[in-house]
Short mmCIF file of C-alpha atoms in Angstrom, two decimals:
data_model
loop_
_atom_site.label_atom_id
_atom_site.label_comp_id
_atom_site.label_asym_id
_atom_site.label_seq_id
_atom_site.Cartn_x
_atom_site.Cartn_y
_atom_site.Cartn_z
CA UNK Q 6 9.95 16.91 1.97
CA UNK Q 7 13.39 15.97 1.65
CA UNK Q 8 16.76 18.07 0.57
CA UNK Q 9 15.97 16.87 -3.03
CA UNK Q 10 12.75 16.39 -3.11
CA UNK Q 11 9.05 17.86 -2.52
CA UNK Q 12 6.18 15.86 -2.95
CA UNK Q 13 2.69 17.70 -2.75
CA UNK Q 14 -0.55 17.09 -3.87
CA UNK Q 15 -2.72 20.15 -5.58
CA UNK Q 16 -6.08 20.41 -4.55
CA UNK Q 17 -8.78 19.03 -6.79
CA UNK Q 18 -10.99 22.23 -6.94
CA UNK Q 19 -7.93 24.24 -9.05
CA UNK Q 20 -8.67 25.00 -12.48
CA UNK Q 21 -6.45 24.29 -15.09
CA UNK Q 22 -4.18 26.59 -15.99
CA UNK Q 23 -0.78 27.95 -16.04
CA UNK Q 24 0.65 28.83 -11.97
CA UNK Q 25 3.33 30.11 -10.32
CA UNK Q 26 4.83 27.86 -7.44
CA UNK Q 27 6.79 29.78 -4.56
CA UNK Q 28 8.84 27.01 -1.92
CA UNK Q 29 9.98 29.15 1.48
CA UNK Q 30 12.40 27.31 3.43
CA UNK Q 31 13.99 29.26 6.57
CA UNK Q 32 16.95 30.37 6.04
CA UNK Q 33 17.17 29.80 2.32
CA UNK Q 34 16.41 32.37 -0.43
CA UNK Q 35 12.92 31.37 -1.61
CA UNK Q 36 12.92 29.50 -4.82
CA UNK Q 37 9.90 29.94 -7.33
CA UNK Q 38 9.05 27.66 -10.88
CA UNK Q 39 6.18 27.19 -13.42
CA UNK Q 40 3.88 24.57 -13.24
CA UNK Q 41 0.75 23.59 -15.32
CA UNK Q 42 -2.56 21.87 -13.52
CA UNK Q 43 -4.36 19.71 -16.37
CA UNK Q 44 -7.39 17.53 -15.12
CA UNK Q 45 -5.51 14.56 -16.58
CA UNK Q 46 -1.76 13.93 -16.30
CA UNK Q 47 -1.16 10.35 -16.16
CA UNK Q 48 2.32 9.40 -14.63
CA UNK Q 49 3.35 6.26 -14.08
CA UNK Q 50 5.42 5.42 -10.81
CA UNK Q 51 8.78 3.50 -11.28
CA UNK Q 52 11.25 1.83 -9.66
CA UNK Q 53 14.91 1.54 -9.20
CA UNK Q 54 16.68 -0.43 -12.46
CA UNK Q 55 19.93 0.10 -14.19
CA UNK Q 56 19.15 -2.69 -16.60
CA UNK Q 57 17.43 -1.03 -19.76
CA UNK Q 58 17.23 2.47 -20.92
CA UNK Q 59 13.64 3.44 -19.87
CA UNK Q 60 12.86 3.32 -16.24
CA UNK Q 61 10.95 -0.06 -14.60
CA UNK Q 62 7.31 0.32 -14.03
CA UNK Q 63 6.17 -0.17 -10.24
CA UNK Q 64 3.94 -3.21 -11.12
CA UNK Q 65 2.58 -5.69 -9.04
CA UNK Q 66 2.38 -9.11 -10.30
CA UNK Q 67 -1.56 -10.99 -9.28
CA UNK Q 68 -0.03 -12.25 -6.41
CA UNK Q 69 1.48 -9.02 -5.26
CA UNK Q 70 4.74 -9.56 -5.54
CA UNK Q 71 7.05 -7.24 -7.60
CA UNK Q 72 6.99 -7.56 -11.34
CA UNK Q 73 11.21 -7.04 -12.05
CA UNK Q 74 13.67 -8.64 -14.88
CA UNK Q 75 14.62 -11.58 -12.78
CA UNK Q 76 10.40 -12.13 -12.59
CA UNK Q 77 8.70 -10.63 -15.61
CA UNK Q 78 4.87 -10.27 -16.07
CA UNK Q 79 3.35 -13.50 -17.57
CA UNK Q 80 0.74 -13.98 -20.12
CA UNK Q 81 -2.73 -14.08 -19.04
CA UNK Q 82 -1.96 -12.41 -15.49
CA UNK Q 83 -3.64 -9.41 -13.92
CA UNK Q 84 -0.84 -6.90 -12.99
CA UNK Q 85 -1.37 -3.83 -10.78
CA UNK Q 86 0.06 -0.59 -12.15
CA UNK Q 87 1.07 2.16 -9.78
CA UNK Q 88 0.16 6.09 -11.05
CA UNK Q 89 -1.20 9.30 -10.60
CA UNK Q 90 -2.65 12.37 -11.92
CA UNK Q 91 -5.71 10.26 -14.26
CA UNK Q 92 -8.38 12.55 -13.31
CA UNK Q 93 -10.77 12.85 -10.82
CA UNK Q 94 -13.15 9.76 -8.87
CA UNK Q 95 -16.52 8.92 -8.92
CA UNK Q 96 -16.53 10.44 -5.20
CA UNK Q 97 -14.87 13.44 -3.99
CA UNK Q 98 -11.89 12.64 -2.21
CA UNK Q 99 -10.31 14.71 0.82
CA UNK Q 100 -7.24 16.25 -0.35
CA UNK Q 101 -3.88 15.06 1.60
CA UNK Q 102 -5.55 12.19 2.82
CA UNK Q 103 -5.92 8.36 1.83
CA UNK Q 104 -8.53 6.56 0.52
CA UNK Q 105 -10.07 4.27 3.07
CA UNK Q 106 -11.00 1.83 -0.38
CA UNK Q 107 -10.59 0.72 -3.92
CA UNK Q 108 -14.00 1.04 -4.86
CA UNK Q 109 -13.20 4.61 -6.11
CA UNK Q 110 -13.50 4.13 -10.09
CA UNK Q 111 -11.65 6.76 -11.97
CA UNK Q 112 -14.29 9.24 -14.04
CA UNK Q 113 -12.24 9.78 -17.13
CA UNK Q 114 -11.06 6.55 -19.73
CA UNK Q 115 -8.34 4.97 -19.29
CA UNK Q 116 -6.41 2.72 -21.87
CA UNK Q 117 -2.81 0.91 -21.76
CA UNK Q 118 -0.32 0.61 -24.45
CA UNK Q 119 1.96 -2.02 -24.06
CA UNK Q 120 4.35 -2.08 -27.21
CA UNK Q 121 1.89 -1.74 -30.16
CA UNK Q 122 -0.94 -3.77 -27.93
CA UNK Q 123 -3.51 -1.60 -26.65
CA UNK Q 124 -5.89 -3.17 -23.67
CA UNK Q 125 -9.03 -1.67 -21.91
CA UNK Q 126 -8.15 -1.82 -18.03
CA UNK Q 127 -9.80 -4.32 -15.59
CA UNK Q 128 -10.27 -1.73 -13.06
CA UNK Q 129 -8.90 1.74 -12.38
CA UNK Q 130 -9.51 3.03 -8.98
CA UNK Q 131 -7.63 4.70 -5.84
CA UNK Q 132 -5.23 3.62 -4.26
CA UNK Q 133 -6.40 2.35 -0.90
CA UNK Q 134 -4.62 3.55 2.36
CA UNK Q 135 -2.56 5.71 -0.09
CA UNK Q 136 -3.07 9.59 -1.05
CA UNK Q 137 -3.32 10.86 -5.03
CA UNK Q 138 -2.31 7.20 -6.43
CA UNK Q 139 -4.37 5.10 -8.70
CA UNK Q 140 -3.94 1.40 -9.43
CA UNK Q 141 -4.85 0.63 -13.19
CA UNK Q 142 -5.38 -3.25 -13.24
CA UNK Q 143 -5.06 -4.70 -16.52
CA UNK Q 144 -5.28 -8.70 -18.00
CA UNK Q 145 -1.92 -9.05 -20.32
CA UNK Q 146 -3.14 -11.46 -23.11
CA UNK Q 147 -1.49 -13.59 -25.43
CA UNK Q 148 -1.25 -11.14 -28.15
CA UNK Q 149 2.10 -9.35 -26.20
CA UNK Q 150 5.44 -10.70 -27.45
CA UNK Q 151 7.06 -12.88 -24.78
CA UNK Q 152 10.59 -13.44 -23.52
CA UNK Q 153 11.21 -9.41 -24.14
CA UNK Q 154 10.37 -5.76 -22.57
CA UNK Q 155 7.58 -3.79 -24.11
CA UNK Q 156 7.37 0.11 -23.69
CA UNK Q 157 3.99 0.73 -21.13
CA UNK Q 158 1.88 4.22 -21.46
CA UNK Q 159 -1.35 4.64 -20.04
CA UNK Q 160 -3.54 7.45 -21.25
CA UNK Q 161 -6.39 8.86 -19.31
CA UNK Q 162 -9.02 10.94 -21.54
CA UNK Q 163 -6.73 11.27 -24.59
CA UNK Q 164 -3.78 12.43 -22.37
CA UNK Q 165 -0.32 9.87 -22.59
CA UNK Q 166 2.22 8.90 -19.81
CA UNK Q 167 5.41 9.02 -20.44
CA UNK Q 168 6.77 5.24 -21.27
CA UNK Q 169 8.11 2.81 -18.76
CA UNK Q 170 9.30 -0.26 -19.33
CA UNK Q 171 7.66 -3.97 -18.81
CA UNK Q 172 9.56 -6.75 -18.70
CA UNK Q 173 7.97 -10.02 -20.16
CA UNK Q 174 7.95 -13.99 -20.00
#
């Protein structure tokens, strides 16, 4: 929780649906908004970029380093992508707290779009060490452009991210 910002995780076991959220803070006049629980809402985490329109994706290159303009993906390379809300696990997972491994396979499909190039993942599982994140590995082949930035969605079980962007060698 920050003056800006809540972050929260909703409890697996919710059905989907339509709910009222209510934040009490002491001292401040309660503040209340809709919000809509879907068993699949991928979202894509980003990172800080000022250099194209559509925010950066938070991508890890096969090494682990960043994937950024001054050090785009390259063809042929695994890359890590950072998300949430693609459905449930295999396993059950404790609410509010991380997973202990990445052996955790996601239960619904998930696909990425990169530009007009659609690829089956490598692997999408938790998040290990973290809480309600997924890492979506995926093999970029030569059939991406190069030297450019492609638009990235992931869908999970028919539902779409919103696009980030990719930058490319």
């Amino acid at each position: 929780v920050s003056p800006g910002q809540i972050n929260a995780q909703v409890p697996w076991e919710i059905p989907n649906g339509n709910y009222t959220v209510l934040v009490h803070s002491v001292g401040q006049p309660d503040v209340s908004g809709q919000m809509t629980v879907s068993r699949d809402a991928p979202a894509i985490f980003t990172q800080a970029s000022t250099q194209q329109g559509l925010p950066l994706v938070l991508a890890l290159h096969h090494d682990g380093t960043l994937i950024s303009y001054d050090h785009p993906a390259l063809p042929g390379e695994q890359v890590s992508i950072y998300g949430t809300g693609f459905g449930p696990y295999t396993q059950t997972v404790p609410d509010g707290f991380p997973t202990s491994t990445n052996n955790l396979a996601l239960t619904d499909p998930v696909t990425v779009t990169l530009g007009s190039v659609q690829l089956q993942p490598d692997s999408a599982t938790a998040a290990p060490g973290l809480v309600g994140m997924t890492i979506v590995k995926v093999t970029l082949t030569n059939a991406l452009p190069s030297a450019t930035t492609v638009n990235l969605t992931v869908t999970a079980n028919g539902k779409i991210s919103s696009p980030v962007s990719l930058p490319l060698q």
